[in-house]
Coordinates of C-alpha atoms in Angstrom, one line a residue:
M417 CA -5.4 -64.5 47.3
C418 CA -5.5 -66.9 44.4
R419 CA -2.0 -67.8 43.2
V420 CA -2.2 -70.4 40.5
S421 CA -0.7 -71.0 37.2
L422 CA -3.3 -71.2 34.5
S423 CA -3.8 -74.6 32.9
I424 CA -2.4 -75.5 29.6
I425 CA -4.0 -74.3 26.4
L426 CA -6.5 -77.1 25.5
F427 CA -7.0 -76.6 21.8
F428 CA -5.4 -77.4 18.5
S429 CA -3.7 -74.7 16.4
L430 CA -5.3 -75.7 13.1
L431 CA -5.3 -72.2 11.6
A432 CA -2.3 -70.8 13.4
Y433 CA -0.1 -70.6 10.2
A434 CA -0.7 -71.1 6.5
V435 CA 0.8 -74.4 5.2
P436 CA 1.4 -75.8 1.7
Q437 CA -1.7 -77.3 0.1
V438 CA -0.3 -80.9 0.2
N439 CA 0.6 -80.5 3.8
A440 CA -2.8 -79.1 4.7
A441 CA -4.6 -82.2 3.4
D442 CA -2.3 -84.5 5.4
F443 CA -2.7 -82.3 8.4
Q444 CA -6.5 -82.5 8.1
K445 CA -6.4 -86.3 8.1
G446 CA -4.5 -86.2 11.3
F447 CA -6.8 -83.6 12.8
E448 CA -9.9 -85.7 11.8
A449 CA -8.3 -88.8 13.3
S450 CA -7.6 -87.0 16.6
Q451 CA -11.2 -85.8 16.8
K452 CA -12.3 -89.4 16.6
G453 CA -9.8 -90.4 19.3
D454 CA -7.6 -92.3 16.9
Y455 CA -4.4 -90.7 18.1
A456 CA -2.0 -93.2 16.7
I457 CA -3.2 -92.3 13.2
A458 CA -2.9 -88.6 14.0
I459 CA 0.6 -89.1 15.1
Q460 CA 1.3 -91.1 12.0
E461 CA 0.0 -88.3 9.8
W462 CA 1.6 -85.4 11.7
T463 CA 5.1 -86.8 12.4
P464 CA 6.4 -86.6 8.8
L465 CA 4.9 -83.1 8.5
A466 CA 6.5 -82.0 11.7
E467 CA 9.9 -83.4 10.6
Q468 CA 9.5 -81.2 7.5
G469 CA 9.0 -78.2 9.7
D470 CA 5.2 -77.8 9.6
I471 CA 4.5 -75.6 12.6
N472 CA 0.9 -76.8 13.1
A473 CA 2.0 -80.5 13.1
I474 CA 4.9 -79.7 15.4
Y475 CA 2.7 -77.9 18.0
N476 CA -0.1 -80.4 17.9
L477 CA 2.2 -83.4 18.3
G478 CA 3.5 -81.6 21.4
Y479 CA -0.1 -81.3 22.6
L480 CA -1.0 -84.9 22.0
Y481 CA 2.1 -86.2 23.9
D482 CA 1.4 -83.7 26.6
I483 CA -2.3 -84.0 27.2
I484 CA -3.8 -87.2 25.8
K485 CA -3.3 -90.1 28.2
E486 CA -3.4 -92.8 25.6
V487 CA -0.1 -91.5 24.0
Q488 CA 1.2 -89.3 26.9
D489 CA 5.0 -88.9 26.8
Y490 CA 6.2 -85.7 28.4
K491 CA 9.7 -85.9 26.9
K492 CA 8.3 -86.1 23.4
A493 CA 5.8 -83.3 24.3
A494 CA 8.7 -81.1 25.5
Y495 CA 10.7 -81.9 22.4
W496 CA 8.0 -80.9 19.9
Y497 CA 6.9 -77.9 22.0
T498 CA 10.5 -76.7 22.0
K499 CA 10.6 -77.1 18.2
A500 CA 7.5 -74.9 17.8
A501 CA 8.5 -72.5 20.6
E502 CA 11.9 -71.8 18.9
Q503 CA 10.0 -70.8 15.8
G504 CA 8.1 -68.2 17.8
H505 CA 4.8 -70.2 18.4
A506 CA 3.4 -68.3 21.4
R507 CA 1.1 -71.1 22.6
A508 CA 3.9 -73.6 22.4
Q509 CA 6.1 -71.2 24.4
Y510 CA 3.4 -70.9 27.0
N511 CA 2.8 -74.6 27.2
L512 CA 6.5 -75.4 27.4
G513 CA 6.8 -72.8 30.3
Y514 CA 3.9 -74.5 32.0
M515 CA 5.6 -77.9 31.7
Y516 CA 8.7 -76.5 33.3
S517 CA 6.8 -74.8 36.1
E518 CA 4.8 -77.9 37.0
G519 CA 7.7 -80.4 36.6
K520 CA 6.0 -82.4 33.9
G521 CA 8.5 -84.9 32.6
G522 CA 11.3 -83.8 35.0
P523 CA 12.1 -81.6 37.9
K524 CA 10.5 -78.2 38.2
D525 CA 12.6 -75.5 36.6
Y526 CA 11.2 -72.0 37.3
K527 CA 14.0 -70.2 35.5
K528 CA 13.2 -72.0 32.2
A529 CA 9.5 -71.6 32.8
F530 CA 10.0 -67.9 33.3
S531 CA 12.1 -67.7 30.1
W532 CA 9.4 -69.3 28.0
Y533 CA 6.5 -67.5 29.6
S534 CA 8.4 -64.2 28.9
K535 CA 8.7 -65.0 25.2
A536 CA 5.0 -65.8 25.0
A537 CA 4.0 -62.8 27.1
I538 CA 5.9 -60.4 24.9
Q539 CA 3.8 -61.7 22.0
G540 CA 0.7 -60.8 23.9
H541 CA -0.3 -64.2 25.3
A542 CA -2.6 -63.3 28.2
N543 CA -2.1 -66.5 30.2
A544 CA 1.7 -66.2 29.9
Q545 CA 1.4 -62.5 31.1
Y546 CA -0.6 -63.6 34.1
N547 CA 1.9 -66.4 35.0
L548 CA 4.8 -64.0 34.7
G549 CA 3.0 -61.7 37.1
D550 CA 2.5 -64.7 39.4
M551 CA 6.2 -65.6 39.3
Y552 CA 7.3 -62.1 40.0
E553 CA 4.9 -62.0 42.9
R554 CA 6.1 -65.3 44.3
G555 CA 9.7 -64.8 43.4
E556 CA 9.8 -68.0 41.5
G557 CA 12.5 -68.2 38.8
V558 CA 13.1 -64.4 39.3
T559 CA 13.7 -62.0 42.1
Q560 CA 10.4 -61.1 43.8
D561 CA 9.2 -57.8 42.4
Y562 CA 5.6 -56.7 43.1
K563 CA 5.9 -53.8 40.7
E564 CA 6.8 -56.1 37.8
A565 CA 4.0 -58.4 39.0
S566 CA 1.5 -55.6 38.8
W567 CA 2.8 -54.6 35.3
W568 CA 2.2 -58.1 33.9
Y569 CA -1.1 -58.6 35.7
T570 CA -2.2 -55.3 34.1
K571 CA -1.3 -56.6 30.7
A572 CA -3.3 -59.7 31.2
A573 CA -6.1 -57.9 32.9
E574 CA -6.5 -55.5 30.1
Q575 CA -7.0 -58.5 27.8
G576 CA -9.9 -59.6 30.0
L577 CA -8.3 -62.4 32.0
A578 CA -10.4 -62.6 35.1
I579 CA -7.8 -64.1 37.5
A580 CA -5.4 -61.3 36.5
Q581 CA -8.0 -58.7 37.1
Y582 CA -8.6 -60.2 40.5
N583 CA -4.9 -60.3 41.4
L584 CA -4.4 -56.8 40.2
G585 CA -7.2 -55.7 42.4
Y586 CA -5.6 -57.4 45.3
L587 CA -2.3 -55.6 44.7
Y588 CA -4.2 -52.3 44.7
E589 CA -6.0 -53.2 47.9
K590 CA -2.8 -54.1 49.7
G591 CA -0.6 -51.5 48.0
E592 CA 1.9 -54.0 46.8
G593 CA 3.8 -52.9 43.7
V594 CA 1.4 -50.1 43.2
T595 CA 0.1 -47.2 45.3
Q596 CA -2.7 -48.4 47.5
D597 CA -5.9 -47.4 45.8
Y598 CA -9.2 -48.9 47.0
E599 CA -11.1 -47.5 44.1
E600 CA -8.8 -49.2 41.6
A601 CA -9.1 -52.4 43.7
I602 CA -12.9 -52.2 43.5
R603 CA -12.7 -51.5 39.7
W604 CA -10.6 -54.6 39.0
Y605 CA -12.4 -56.8 41.5
S606 CA -15.7 -55.8 39.8
K607 CA -14.3 -56.7 36.4
A608 CA -13.4 -60.1 37.6
A609 CA -16.7 -60.5 39.4
G610 CA -18.4 -59.6 36.1
Q611 CA -16.8 -62.8 34.7
D612 CA -18.2 -64.7 37.7
L613 CA -14.8 -65.2 39.4
V614 CA -16.2 -66.2 42.8
V615 CA -13.4 -65.0 45.0
A616 CA -13.8 -61.5 43.5
F617 CA -17.3 -61.4 45.0
Y618 CA -15.8 -62.3 48.3
N619 CA -13.2 -59.6 48.3
L620 CA -15.8 -57.0 47.2
G621 CA -17.9 -58.2 50.0
N622 CA -15.1 -57.6 52.5
I623 CA -14.4 -54.1 51.1
N624 CA -18.1 -53.1 51.5
Y625 CA -18.3 -54.7 54.9
Q626 CA -15.2 -52.8 56.1
G627 CA -15.9 -49.6 54.2
K628 CA -12.6 -49.5 52.3
G629 CA -12.7 -46.8 49.6
T630 CA -16.4 -46.9 49.7
P631 CA -19.1 -46.2 52.4
Q632 CA -19.6 -49.1 54.7
D633 CA -22.6 -51.0 53.3
Y634 CA -23.7 -54.2 55.1
E635 CA -26.5 -54.9 52.6
Q636 CA -24.2 -54.8 49.7
A637 CA -21.6 -56.9 51.6
A638 CA -24.3 -59.5 52.4
S639 CA -25.4 -59.6 48.8
L640 CA -21.8 -60.1 47.5
F641 CA -21.0 -62.7 50.2
T642 CA -24.2 -64.6 49.3
E643 CA -23.3 -64.6 45.6
A644 CA -19.9 -66.2 46.4
A645 CA -21.4 -68.5 49.1
Q646 CA -23.9 -69.9 46.7
H647 CA -21.0 -71.0 44.6
G648 CA -19.4 -72.8 47.5
H649 CA -16.9 -70.2 48.7
T650 CA -16.2 -71.3 52.2
D651 CA -15.2 -68.0 53.8
S652 CA -18.3 -66.3 52.2
Q653 CA -20.5 -69.0 53.6
Y654 CA -19.1 -68.3 57.1
N655 CA -19.3 -64.5 56.7
I656 CA -22.9 -64.5 55.5
G657 CA -23.7 -66.9 58.4
V658 CA -22.2 -64.3 60.8
M659 CA -24.2 -61.5 59.2
Y660 CA -27.5 -63.5 59.6
N661 CA -26.4 -64.3 63.2
L662 CA -25.9 -60.6 64.0
G663 CA -28.6 -59.1 61.7
Q664 CA -26.0 -57.1 59.7
G665 CA -27.4 -56.1 56.3
V666 CA -30.0 -58.9 56.5
Q667 CA -32.9 -59.7 58.9
Q668 CA -31.5 -61.5 61.9
D669 CA -32.2 -65.2 61.4
D670 CA -30.7 -68.0 63.5
K671 CA -31.9 -70.7 61.2
E672 CA -30.2 -69.1 58.1
A673 CA -27.1 -68.5 60.2
A674 CA -27.0 -72.1 61.2
S675 CA -27.6 -73.2 57.6
W676 CA -24.6 -71.2 56.3
F677 CA -22.4 -72.2 59.2
T678 CA -23.2 -75.8 58.3
K679 CA -22.1 -75.4 54.7
A680 CA -18.8 -73.8 55.7
A681 CA -18.3 -76.2 58.6
E682 CA -18.7 -79.2 56.2
Q683 CA -15.9 -77.7 54.1
G684 CA -13.6 -77.6 57.1
H685 CA -14.0 -73.9 58.2
A686 CA -12.9 -74.0 61.8
D687 CA -14.8 -70.9 63.0
A688 CA -17.9 -72.1 61.3
Q689 CA -17.6 -75.4 63.1
N690 CA -17.2 -73.6 66.4
N691 CA -20.3 -71.4 65.7
L692 CA -22.3 -74.3 64.5
A693 CA -21.5 -76.2 67.7
L694 CA -22.7 -73.3 69.8
K695 CA -26.0 -73.3 67.8
Y696 CA -26.5 -77.0 68.5
Y697 CA -25.6 -76.4 72.2
T698 CA -28.0 -73.6 72.7
G699 CA -30.7 -74.7 70.2
E700 CA -30.7 -71.4 68.3
G701 CA -31.8 -71.9 64.7
V702 CA -31.5 -75.7 65.1
R703 CA -33.0 -78.4 67.3
Q704 CA -30.8 -78.6 70.5
D705 CA -28.5 -81.5 70.2
F706 CA -25.5 -81.9 72.5
T707 CA -24.1 -84.8 70.5
K708 CA -23.8 -82.7 67.4
A709 CA -22.5 -79.8 69.5
A710 CA -19.7 -82.0 70.8
Y711 CA -19.0 -83.3 67.3
W712 CA -18.6 -79.8 65.9
Y713 CA -16.7 -78.5 68.9
T714 CA -14.3 -81.5 68.4
K715 CA -13.8 -80.6 64.7
A716 CA -13.1 -76.9 65.6
A717 CA -10.9 -77.8 68.6
E718 CA -8.7 -80.1 66.5
Q719 CA -8.1 -77.1 64.3
G720 CA -6.9 -75.0 67.2
I721 CA -10.0 -72.9 68.1
I722 CA -9.4 -72.2 71.8
S723 CA -13.1 -71.5 72.7
A724 CA -14.0 -74.9 71.1
Q725 CA -11.3 -76.7 73.1
C726 CA -12.6 -75.1 76.4
N727 CA -16.2 -75.9 75.6
L728 CA -15.4 -79.4 74.6
G729 CA -13.6 -79.8 77.9
I730 CA -16.8 -78.6 79.7
M731 CA -18.9 -81.1 77.8
Y732 CA -16.6 -84.0 78.7
A733 CA -16.7 -82.8 82.3
K734 CA -20.5 -82.7 82.4
G735 CA -21.1 -85.7 80.1
E736 CA -23.1 -83.6 77.7
G737 CA -23.3 -85.2 74.2
V738 CA -20.4 -87.4 75.2
V739 CA -19.7 -90.0 77.8
Q740 CA -18.4 -88.2 80.9
D741 CA -14.6 -88.4 80.9
L742 CA -12.5 -86.2 83.2
I743 CA -9.3 -87.4 81.4
Q744 CA -10.6 -85.9 78.2
A745 CA -11.9 -82.9 80.0
Y746 CA -8.5 -82.2 81.6
A747 CA -6.7 -82.8 78.3
W748 CA -8.9 -80.3 76.4
F749 CA -8.7 -77.7 79.2
D750 CA -5.0 -78.0 79.2
V751 CA -4.8 -77.6 75.4
S752 CA -7.0 -74.5 75.6
T753 CA -4.5 -72.8 77.9
A754 CA -2.0 -72.3 75.0
K755 CA -2.5 -68.5 75.1
G756 CA -2.5 -68.3 78.9
D757 CA -6.3 -67.8 79.5
E758 CA -6.8 -67.9 83.3
K759 CA -10.3 -69.2 83.2
N760 CA -9.1 -72.2 81.1
K761 CA -6.3 -72.8 83.6
Q762 CA -8.8 -72.8 86.4
N763 CA -10.9 -75.4 84.6
R764 CA -7.9 -77.5 84.0
D765 CA -6.8 -77.3 87.6
Q766 CA -10.2 -78.2 88.8
A767 CA -10.3 -81.3 86.6
A768 CA -6.8 -82.2 87.9
G769 CA -8.0 -82.0 91.5
V770 CA -10.5 -84.9 91.0
L771 CA -8.1 -87.2 89.1
S772 CA -5.9 -89.7 90.8
P773 CA -2.2 -89.4 90.1
K774 CA -2.3 -92.3 87.6
R775 CA -5.3 -90.8 85.7
L776 CA -3.8 -87.3 85.8
A777 CA -0.7 -88.7 84.1
E778 CA -2.9 -90.3 81.5
A779 CA -4.6 -86.9 81.0
K780 CA -1.4 -85.1 80.6
K781 CA -0.1 -87.6 78.1
L782 CA -3.4 -87.3 76.1
A783 CA -3.1 -83.5 76.2
A784 CA 0.5 -83.7 74.8
Q785 CA -0.7 -86.0 72.0
I786 CA -3.5 -83.6 71.1
K787 CA -1.2 -80.6 71.1
Q788 CA 1.2 -82.5 68.8
K789 CA -1.6 -83.5 66.4
I790 CA -2.8 -79.9 66.2
K791 CA 0.7 -78.6 65.6
Q792 CA 1.1 -81.0 62.7
K793 CA -2.0 -79.7 60.9

């Protein structure tokens, strides 16, 4: 599930409040300077206005000091945002909350972030409403409360915020803070997908694949996974690869399966790496290539995929795609016994039987090193 704080509002509040005519002219000079990248002039024009209480100048000074690298100063940003926020400026309240939540200019302070997000959310600021929901869901700065999370997600979702629509759909799917309702989950996921939120296509694909709240529909699932996969969503690339491999909702096609496994594998998806290795080992959908098979089995094995560890051990034992190495073979067989598989234990013991005591000690040391490396990932 996506759990992120939305990025800071990236625009000026030129028309946020009416200002006296003389101030408006000076403010415009600062605005024009900022548009040209002359931030020193903008600050020079806005600072006197801000000191006189001009809300637009106050907010935009905070923005410049917060965002623009040439003049970036988080302490000054927080100072001016606070001035605007205390006058009820919703965007300043939101941005100040974001600074506290991200620790910009100081340590993270979720309680202060929550406080400022709350003030902006009450004024209808959709991003603040979403972030409040996120904080309730995580229990950051407030006691974890899925019901409150769903309430604020709903507020933001009803304003059309795609990530809030997605998270609300997730809560309905899982029954967290709301009564589990797959139809509602589908409704909110669909709204988010309608705004091209990639992960929403993925979750809709899973719902259709599993038949949750809707008849199981492999063709629809394949279509949704493909949409997300084409936008680089790793799990969707893997899933559509599996569907091509099995012929679920699509014509069975080993070449397409291998293609999608490759895309996911290159992004680090362990199961895709394992499946791609098998494709190269068997030559299904790709030219048979033991070297590539060993490469991808290694990638998957290092991420803890037991079948990849076992198969990599076999390749080392036979010298397929790698230089034959019984120490490596023993080590990978031993690593693959983590869940007590008897066949893997037999492979390990057979490898041990042909190793000298010295080499067996080396193999055991290597196995321990591999296990530690995997554990640290």
